[in-house]
mmCIF file of C-alpha atoms in Angstrom:
data_model
loop_
_atom_site.group_PDB
_atom_site.id
_atom_site.type_symbol
_atom_site.label_atom_id
_atom_site.label_comp_id
_atom_site.label_asym_id
_atom_site.label_seq_id
_atom_site.Cartn_x
_atom_site.Cartn_y
_atom_site.Cartn_z
ATOM 1 C CA MET A 1 71.561 66.173 113.367
ATOM 2 C CA SER A 2 68.099 66.824 111.989
ATOM 3 C CA ALA A 3 67.245 68.990 115.011
ATOM 4 C CA VAL A 4 70.334 71.103 114.415
ATOM 5 C CA THR A 5 69.640 71.606 110.727
ATOM 6 C CA GLY A 6 65.965 72.365 111.366
ATOM 7 C CA GLN A 7 66.636 75.519 113.405
ATOM 8 C CA PRO A 8 68.172 77.652 110.625
ATOM 9 C CA ARG A 9 65.261 76.711 108.370
ATOM 10 C CA THR A 10 62.845 78.169 110.926
ATOM 11 C CA ARG A 11 64.826 81.399 111.023
ATOM 12 C CA LEU A 12 64.848 81.603 107.251
ATOM 13 C CA ALA A 13 61.086 81.071 107.129
ATOM 14 C CA VAL A 14 60.386 83.753 109.731
ATOM 15 C CA ALA A 15 62.902 86.366 108.557
ATOM 16 C CA PRO A 16 61.100 87.442 105.366
ATOM 17 C CA TRP A 17 57.819 88.005 107.231
ATOM 18 C CA GLN A 18 59.626 89.962 109.953
ATOM 19 C CA ALA A 19 61.325 92.075 107.306
ATOM 20 C CA LEU A 20 57.942 92.700 105.689
ATOM 21 C CA ARG A 21 56.473 93.841 108.995
ATOM 22 C CA ARG A 22 59.394 96.171 109.673
ATOM 23 C CA SER A 23 59.069 97.721 106.226
ATOM 24 C CA GLY A 24 55.389 98.509 106.800
ATOM 25 C CA LEU A 25 54.460 96.970 103.442
ATOM 26 C CA GLY A 26 52.297 94.185 104.895
ATOM 27 C CA PRO A 27 48.900 95.968 105.006
ATOM 28 C CA GLY A 28 49.447 97.528 101.586
ATOM 29 C CA LEU A 29 50.350 94.196 100.016
ATOM 30 C CA LEU A 30 47.305 92.583 101.628
ATOM 31 C CA MET A 31 45.048 95.308 100.207
ATOM 32 C CA LEU A 32 46.732 94.942 96.821
ATOM 33 C CA LEU A 33 46.054 91.203 96.862
ATOM 34 C CA VAL A 34 42.379 91.837 97.658
ATOM 35 C CA VAL A 35 41.824 94.441 94.922
ATOM 36 C CA VAL A 36 43.733 92.377 92.354
ATOM 37 C CA SER A 37 41.485 89.415 93.181
ATOM 38 C CA LEU A 38 38.394 91.598 92.755
ATOM 39 C CA ASN A 39 39.687 92.900 89.434
ATOM 40 C CA ILE A 40 40.290 89.354 88.209
ATOM 41 C CA ALA A 41 36.745 88.402 89.198
ATOM 42 C CA LEU A 42 35.272 91.419 87.405
ATOM 43 C CA GLN A 43 37.611 91.370 84.391
ATOM 44 C CA PRO A 44 38.355 87.914 82.974
ATOM 45 C CA ASP A 45 40.972 89.491 80.688
ATOM 46 C CA PHE A 46 42.686 91.382 83.524
ATOM 47 C CA PHE A 47 46.055 89.790 82.773
ATOM 48 C CA SER A 48 45.834 90.230 79.017
ATOM 49 C CA GLY A 49 48.527 92.336 77.404
ATOM 50 C CA SER A 50 46.173 95.121 76.375
ATOM 51 C CA SER A 51 44.548 95.309 79.811
ATOM 52 C CA LEU A 52 47.861 95.384 81.670
ATOM 53 C CA SER A 53 49.412 97.981 79.376
ATOM 54 C CA GLY A 54 46.279 100.128 79.638
ATOM 55 C CA ASN A 55 46.308 99.968 83.422
ATOM 56 C CA ILE A 56 50.014 100.771 83.573
ATOM 57 C CA ALA A 57 49.573 103.805 81.320
ATOM 58 C CA THR A 58 46.648 105.022 83.429
ATOM 59 C CA PHE A 59 48.298 104.391 86.804
ATOM 60 C CA ALA A 60 51.788 105.688 85.923
ATOM 61 C CA PRO A 61 51.119 109.386 86.683
ATOM 62 C CA THR A 62 49.542 108.538 90.038
ATOM 63 C CA ILE A 63 52.422 106.215 90.908
ATOM 64 C CA LEU A 64 55.054 108.842 90.118
ATOM 65 C CA ILE A 65 53.280 111.579 92.083
ATOM 66 C CA CYS A 66 52.678 109.263 95.054
ATOM 67 C CA VAL A 67 56.325 108.199 95.109
ATOM 68 C CA ALA A 68 57.240 111.904 95.067
ATOM 69 C CA GLN A 69 55.123 112.485 98.168
ATOM 70 C CA ALA A 70 56.785 109.504 99.852
ATOM 71 C CA VAL A 71 60.250 111.011 99.343
ATOM 72 C CA ILE A 72 59.104 114.223 101.050
ATOM 73 C CA VAL A 73 57.326 112.371 103.865
ATOM 74 C CA LEU A 74 60.476 110.340 104.525
ATOM 75 C CA SER A 75 62.199 113.645 105.315
ATOM 76 C CA ARG A 76 59.450 114.345 107.905
ATOM 77 C CA GLU A 77 57.665 116.911 105.748
ATOM 78 C CA LEU A 78 54.581 117.011 103.524
ATOM 79 C CA ASP A 79 53.663 118.714 100.252
ATOM 80 C CA LEU A 80 50.055 119.747 99.695
ATOM 81 C CA SER A 81 50.868 121.557 96.457
ATOM 82 C CA LEU A 82 51.666 118.539 94.284
ATOM 83 C CA GLY A 83 48.288 118.451 92.544
ATOM 84 C CA ALA A 84 48.292 122.178 91.794
ATOM 85 C CA GLY A 85 51.863 121.863 90.563
ATOM 86 C CA VAL A 86 50.816 119.119 88.163
ATOM 87 C CA SER A 87 48.116 121.429 86.790
ATOM 88 C CA LEU A 88 50.582 124.293 86.382
ATOM 89 C CA ILE A 89 53.170 122.167 84.572
ATOM 90 C CA ASN A 90 50.437 120.755 82.331
ATOM 91 C CA CYS A 91 49.121 124.232 81.452
ATOM 92 C CA VAL A 92 52.623 125.525 80.749
ATOM 93 C CA MET A 93 53.296 122.595 78.421
ATOM 94 C CA ALA A 94 49.978 122.994 76.597
ATOM 95 C CA SER A 95 50.434 126.751 76.147
ATOM 96 C CA LEU A 96 53.915 126.555 74.609
ATOM 97 C CA PRO A 97 54.412 126.643 70.828
ATOM 98 C CA GLN A 98 54.904 122.931 70.225
ATOM 99 C CA ASP A 99 56.796 123.367 66.950
ATOM 100 C CA LYS A 100 59.378 125.692 68.478
ATOM 101 C CA LEU A 101 61.707 125.519 71.481
ATOM 102 C CA GLY A 102 63.445 122.587 69.823
ATOM 103 C CA GLY A 103 60.274 120.534 69.452
ATOM 104 C CA PRO A 104 58.890 118.193 72.129
ATOM 105 C CA LEU A 105 62.248 117.925 73.903
ATOM 106 C CA GLY A 106 62.219 121.681 74.390
ATOM 107 C CA VAL A 107 58.713 121.531 75.852
ATOM 108 C CA ILE A 108 59.810 118.767 78.233
ATOM 109 C CA ALA A 109 62.883 120.804 79.207
ATOM 110 C CA VAL A 110 60.659 123.765 80.116
ATOM 111 C CA ALA A 111 58.461 121.422 82.185
ATOM 112 C CA VAL A 112 61.543 120.202 84.063
ATOM 113 C CA LEU A 113 62.660 123.776 84.778
ATOM 114 C CA VAL A 114 59.194 124.706 86.063
ATOM 115 C CA ALA A 115 59.119 121.634 88.319
ATOM 116 C CA LEU A 116 62.565 122.399 89.734
ATOM 117 C CA LEU A 117 61.490 125.981 90.414
ATOM 118 C CA LEU A 118 58.342 124.861 92.250
ATOM 119 C CA GLY A 119 60.289 122.297 94.259
ATOM 120 C CA ALA A 120 62.967 124.847 95.114
ATOM 121 C CA VAL A 121 60.386 127.392 96.326
ATOM 122 C CA ASN A 122 58.712 124.816 98.572
ATOM 123 C CA GLY A 123 62.031 123.487 99.817
ATOM 124 C CA LEU A 124 63.377 126.954 100.626
ATOM 125 C CA LEU A 125 60.195 127.958 102.457
ATOM 126 C CA VAL A 126 60.209 124.796 104.561
ATOM 127 C CA ALA A 127 63.913 124.113 105.061
ATOM 128 C CA TYR A 128 65.385 127.615 105.169
ATOM 129 C CA ALA A 129 62.492 129.919 106.131
ATOM 130 C CA GLY A 130 61.366 127.400 108.747
ATOM 131 C CA LEU A 131 57.693 127.446 107.789
ATOM 132 C CA PRO A 132 55.597 124.367 108.645
ATOM 133 C CA SER A 133 55.364 122.306 105.469
ATOM 134 C CA LEU A 134 51.616 121.829 105.905
ATOM 135 C CA VAL A 135 50.994 125.588 105.877
ATOM 136 C CA ALA A 136 53.695 126.555 103.376
ATOM 137 C CA THR A 137 52.723 124.049 100.707
ATOM 138 C CA PHE A 138 49.014 124.670 101.197
ATOM 139 C CA ALA A 139 49.731 128.325 100.404
ATOM 140 C CA THR A 140 52.015 127.610 97.452
ATOM 141 C CA GLY A 141 49.435 125.160 96.122
ATOM 142 C CA ALA A 142 46.948 128.026 95.958
ATOM 143 C CA ILE A 143 49.560 130.095 94.110
ATOM 144 C CA TRP A 144 50.330 127.303 91.619
ATOM 145 C CA PHE A 145 46.603 126.853 90.979
ATOM 146 C CA GLY A 146 46.146 130.588 90.474
ATOM 147 C CA LEU A 147 49.033 130.671 88.000
ATOM 148 C CA ALA A 148 47.565 127.710 86.116
ATOM 149 C CA LEU A 149 44.224 129.526 85.859
ATOM 150 C CA THR A 150 45.995 132.676 84.695
ATOM 151 C CA ILE A 151 47.819 130.811 81.943
ATOM 152 C CA MET A 152 44.755 128.816 80.912
ATOM 153 C CA PRO A 153 41.392 129.936 82.381
ATOM 154 C CA GLN A 154 39.615 127.154 80.490
ATOM 155 C CA PRO A 155 40.827 123.738 79.311
ATOM 156 C CA GLY A 156 42.606 124.088 75.999
ATOM 157 C CA GLY A 157 45.972 124.271 74.343
ATOM 158 C CA VAL A 158 47.666 121.333 72.733
ATOM 159 C CA ILE A 159 50.390 118.815 73.516
ATOM 160 C CA SER A 160 52.727 117.667 70.770
ATOM 161 C CA ASP A 161 51.715 114.436 69.039
ATOM 162 C CA ALA A 162 55.295 113.272 69.496
ATOM 163 C CA ILE A 163 54.879 113.375 73.279
ATOM 164 C CA GLY A 164 51.551 111.539 73.145
ATOM 165 C CA ASP A 165 52.773 108.937 70.669
ATOM 166 C CA GLY A 166 55.991 108.441 72.607
ATOM 167 C CA TYR A 167 54.118 107.787 75.840
ATOM 168 C CA ALA A 168 51.740 105.348 74.145
ATOM 169 C CA GLY A 169 54.574 103.497 72.417
ATOM 170 C CA THR A 170 57.019 100.781 73.397
ATOM 171 C CA LEU A 171 60.787 100.517 73.629
ATOM 172 C CA LEU A 172 62.340 97.100 73.092
ATOM 173 C CA GLY A 173 58.831 95.690 73.423
ATOM 174 C CA ILE A 174 58.290 97.279 76.849
ATOM 175 C CA PRO A 175 55.553 99.920 77.289
ATOM 176 C CA VAL A 176 57.065 103.364 77.799
ATOM 177 C CA PRO A 177 54.967 104.084 80.958
ATOM 178 C CA LEU A 178 56.384 100.948 82.574
ATOM 179 C CA LEU A 179 59.901 102.014 81.614
ATOM 180 C CA ILE A 180 59.334 105.448 83.149
ATOM 181 C CA ILE A 181 58.194 103.876 86.426
ATOM 182 C CA ALA A 182 61.107 101.417 86.381
ATOM 183 C CA VAL A 183 63.672 104.150 85.757
ATOM 184 C CA ALA A 184 62.181 106.342 88.502
ATOM 185 C CA MET A 185 62.255 103.517 91.056
ATOM 186 C CA ALA A 186 65.759 102.487 89.985
ATOM 187 C CA CYS A 187 66.940 106.065 90.505
ATOM 188 C CA TRP A 188 65.465 106.046 94.013
ATOM 189 C CA ALA A 189 67.117 102.693 94.747
ATOM 190 C CA LEU A 190 70.471 104.162 93.719
ATOM 191 C CA LEU A 191 69.845 107.339 95.709
ATOM 192 C CA ALA A 192 68.887 105.323 98.802
ATOM 193 C CA ARG A 193 72.277 103.591 98.630
ATOM 194 C CA HIS A 194 74.034 106.931 98.222
ATOM 195 C CA ARG A 195 74.901 109.230 101.105
ATOM 196 C CA ALA A 196 72.270 111.766 99.999
ATOM 197 C CA GLY A 197 69.445 109.228 100.166
ATOM 198 C CA ARG A 198 70.558 107.909 103.538
ATOM 199 C CA ARG A 199 70.632 111.472 104.812
ATOM 200 C CA ILE A 200 67.011 112.060 103.773
ATOM 201 C CA ILE A 201 65.928 109.027 105.787
ATOM 202 C CA ALA A 202 68.168 109.948 108.731
ATOM 203 C CA VAL A 203 66.800 113.496 108.884
ATOM 204 C CA GLY A 204 63.242 112.185 108.801
ATOM 205 C CA SER A 205 63.919 109.531 111.406
ATOM 206 C CA ASN A 206 65.660 111.721 113.987
ATOM 207 C CA PRO A 207 66.555 115.305 113.029
ATOM 208 C CA GLU A 208 68.401 115.971 116.291
ATOM 209 C CA ALA A 209 70.627 112.920 115.945
ATOM 210 C CA ALA A 210 71.194 113.717 112.274
ATOM 211 C CA ALA A 211 72.314 117.240 113.174
ATOM 212 C CA VAL A 212 74.699 115.900 115.816
ATOM 213 C CA ALA A 213 76.116 113.539 113.174
ATOM 214 C CA GLY A 214 76.910 116.545 110.995
ATOM 215 C CA ILE A 215 74.164 116.066 108.412
ATOM 216 C CA PRO A 216 73.060 119.422 106.917
ATOM 217 C CA LEU A 217 69.341 119.379 107.732
ATOM 218 C CA ARG A 218 68.275 122.285 105.541
ATOM 219 C CA ARG A 219 70.182 121.179 102.478
ATOM 220 C CA THR A 220 68.927 117.615 102.862
ATOM 221 C CA LYS A 221 65.276 118.688 103.071
ATOM 222 C CA LEU A 222 65.718 120.953 100.053
ATOM 223 C CA LEU A 223 67.189 117.986 98.177
ATOM 224 C CA ALA A 224 64.153 115.862 99.113
ATOM 225 C CA TYR A 225 61.828 118.474 97.618
ATOM 226 C CA LEU A 226 63.883 118.769 94.432
ATOM 227 C CA VAL A 227 64.011 114.991 93.939
ATOM 228 C CA ALA A 228 60.276 114.735 94.607
ATOM 229 C CA TRP A 229 59.402 117.459 92.131
ATOM 230 C CA MET A 230 61.394 115.773 89.394
ATOM 231 C CA LEU A 231 59.080 112.800 89.903
ATOM 232 C CA VAL A 232 56.082 115.147 89.881
ATOM 233 C CA CYS A 233 57.349 116.498 86.561
ATOM 234 C CA LEU A 234 57.434 112.989 85.099
ATOM 235 C CA GLY A 235 53.887 112.451 86.336
ATOM 236 C CA ALA A 236 52.706 115.742 84.827
ATOM 237 C CA ILE A 237 54.314 114.908 81.485
ATOM 238 C CA ALA A 238 52.646 111.485 81.528
ATOM 239 C CA ILE A 239 49.241 113.033 82.257
ATOM 240 C CA SER A 240 49.742 115.621 79.528
ATOM 241 C CA ALA A 241 50.665 112.869 77.082
ATOM 242 C CA GLN A 242 47.321 111.199 77.794
ATOM 243 C CA THR A 243 45.087 114.275 77.768
ATOM 244 C CA MET A 244 46.932 115.981 74.869
ATOM 245 C CA SER A 245 45.731 119.350 76.201
ATOM 246 C CA GLY A 246 45.917 121.605 79.233
ATOM 247 C CA ASP A 247 43.494 121.881 82.138
ATOM 248 C CA PRO A 248 44.059 124.068 85.235
ATOM 249 C CA ARG A 249 42.031 121.628 87.346
ATOM 250 C CA LEU A 250 43.699 118.497 86.035
ATOM 251 C CA GLY A 251 45.775 117.758 89.115
ATOM 252 C CA GLN A 252 43.282 118.506 91.876
ATOM 253 C CA SER A 253 42.815 114.886 92.945
ATOM 254 C CA TYR A 254 46.490 113.976 93.064
ATOM 255 C CA THR A 255 47.388 115.661 96.348
ATOM 256 C CA LEU A 256 44.928 113.587 98.384
ATOM 257 C CA ALA A 257 45.774 110.478 96.370
ATOM 258 C CA SER A 258 49.480 110.915 97.114
ATOM 259 C CA VAL A 259 48.903 111.194 100.861
ATOM 260 C CA ALA A 260 46.523 108.228 100.748
ATOM 261 C CA ALA A 261 49.038 106.079 98.881
ATOM 262 C CA VAL A 262 51.746 106.964 101.381
ATOM 263 C CA VAL A 263 49.514 105.862 104.268
ATOM 264 C CA ILE A 264 48.391 102.667 102.508
ATOM 265 C CA GLY A 265 52.000 101.837 101.666
ATOM 266 C CA GLY A 266 53.091 102.024 105.290
ATOM 267 C CA VAL A 267 55.232 105.158 105.010
ATOM 268 C CA SER A 268 55.165 106.837 108.414
ATOM 269 C CA LEU A 269 53.826 110.390 108.297
ATOM 270 C CA GLY A 270 56.274 111.060 111.124
ATOM 271 C CA GLY A 271 59.151 110.544 108.707
ATOM 272 C CA GLY A 272 62.120 108.209 108.489
ATOM 273 C CA ARG A 273 60.174 104.942 108.212
ATOM 274 C CA GLY A 274 58.920 103.283 105.073
ATOM 275 C CA THR A 275 59.930 103.285 101.447
ATOM 276 C CA PRO A 276 58.699 104.797 98.176
ATOM 277 C CA TRP A 277 57.953 101.223 97.122
ATOM 278 C CA GLY A 278 55.132 101.377 99.653
ATOM 279 C CA ALA A 279 53.742 104.466 97.923
ATOM 280 C CA LEU A 280 53.885 102.591 94.621
ATOM 281 C CA ILE A 281 51.837 99.789 96.166
ATOM 282 C CA GLY A 282 49.413 102.338 97.605
ATOM 283 C CA ALA A 283 48.985 103.993 94.211
ATOM 284 C CA LEU A 284 48.242 100.619 92.625
ATOM 285 C CA VAL A 285 45.639 99.916 95.310
ATOM 286 C CA LEU A 286 43.900 103.238 94.647
ATOM 287 C CA GLY A 287 43.949 102.714 90.890
ATOM 288 C CA LEU A 288 42.607 99.186 91.118
ATOM 289 C CA VAL A 289 39.899 100.287 93.570
ATOM 290 C CA THR A 290 38.732 102.743 90.909
ATOM 291 C CA ASN A 291 38.658 99.864 88.417
ATOM 292 C CA VAL A 292 36.544 97.767 90.788
ATOM 293 C CA ILE A 293 34.051 100.600 91.224
ATOM 294 C CA TYR A 294 33.792 101.066 87.468
ATOM 295 C CA PHE A 295 33.511 97.417 86.428
ATOM 296 C CA ALA A 296 31.160 96.565 89.296
ATOM 297 C CA GLY A 297 28.791 99.246 88.059
ATOM 298 C CA ILE A 298 28.949 101.145 91.346
ATOM 299 C CA SER A 299 28.086 104.833 91.202
ATOM 300 C CA SER A 300 31.166 107.036 90.884
ATOM 301 C CA SER A 301 29.903 109.033 93.860
ATOM 302 C CA TRP A 302 31.018 106.115 96.040
ATOM 303 C CA GLN A 303 34.596 106.329 94.792
ATOM 304 C CA GLU A 304 35.824 108.816 97.400
ATOM 305 C CA PHE A 305 33.932 106.947 100.132
ATOM 306 C CA VAL A 306 35.685 103.697 99.245
ATOM 307 C CA LYS A 307 39.071 105.423 99.059
ATOM 308 C CA GLY A 308 38.453 106.987 102.454
ATOM 309 C CA PHE A 309 37.563 103.590 103.892
ATOM 310 C CA VAL A 310 40.780 102.111 102.475
ATOM 311 C CA ILE A 311 42.827 104.928 104.033
ATOM 312 C CA VAL A 312 41.168 104.469 107.432
ATOM 313 C CA ALA A 313 41.835 100.720 107.234
ATOM 314 C CA ALA A 314 45.501 101.372 106.432
ATOM 315 C CA LEU A 315 45.788 103.809 109.340
ATOM 316 C CA GLY A 316 44.194 101.203 111.587
ATOM 317 C CA PHE A 317 46.819 98.659 110.559
ATOM 318 C CA MET A 318 49.571 101.201 111.284
ATOM 319 C CA VAL A 319 48.185 101.978 114.744
ATOM 320 C CA LEU A 320 47.874 98.282 115.625
ATOM 321 C CA GLU A 321 51.393 97.618 114.399
ATOM 322 C CA GLY A 322 52.701 100.526 116.455
ATOM 323 C CA ARG A 323 51.024 99.158 119.592
ATOM 324 C CA ARG A 324 52.510 95.713 118.986
ATOM 325 C CA ARG A 325 55.980 97.198 118.779
ATOM 326 C CA ALA A 326 55.374 99.233 121.913
#
């Protein structure tokens, strides 16, 4: 009797690890555990309320932008214009008359419209014009950056105090940045259960099979870009709320960070495999690595080197995992 009852227990013990391996989250979670441990060693108050809320507020924009990239990568595409788009949205917000347009809500509404326009342009170029996403979004990124420089050649402008105070505040005792991340991830979870979300993954996994199944490939890829750019908009608003001004070069680092987080989080660059949760984990790893560099007193010039090493390590894990499956 004991032998019979012991077998299901073994299955139950193995199943979660197998599920973790299939999801591709294993390497990212391992890296997250390492960098969290290093942060605890360097910051005794790492888990204090003020430290956690500060980290969440700082990491939130990166998380949102990285999750946006993951949505696009799941559809078997890439967007190299995210960082420039963040700069453009930020400059538009900072250049608007903050006391008009209905106040801060009007400014946010304009930011949303700009983000949807940028996402639509990229989506139409890739999905309907048939341009390679790598080339198309590299070109549009240059355009977004040029527009940002045209609007604001030098850092300046102002963001409404209401936006800054709202981002720094709490709702029901929960920090607003954490709520923004939670709402964004909840929306993706709902979308993933909906036909539209399943189509994005299906198109990224096997476009030919998806087309045979009657899934509209072009419309689905356009949807992926629009969803992603709504997340980029949230990230740009969060950054603007922290800087309280505009800067045409503000978003330059976010494009590489988003691709890095996707790789660290186990999202396949070939599309169809992985989850935006992996990108969230990857963004946390990158943010905490920056913390380690700062609190360890390491020169900031090493920051990109360390990030590059982390990305290479994540790619190595992905290659090894792919060989095991083969």
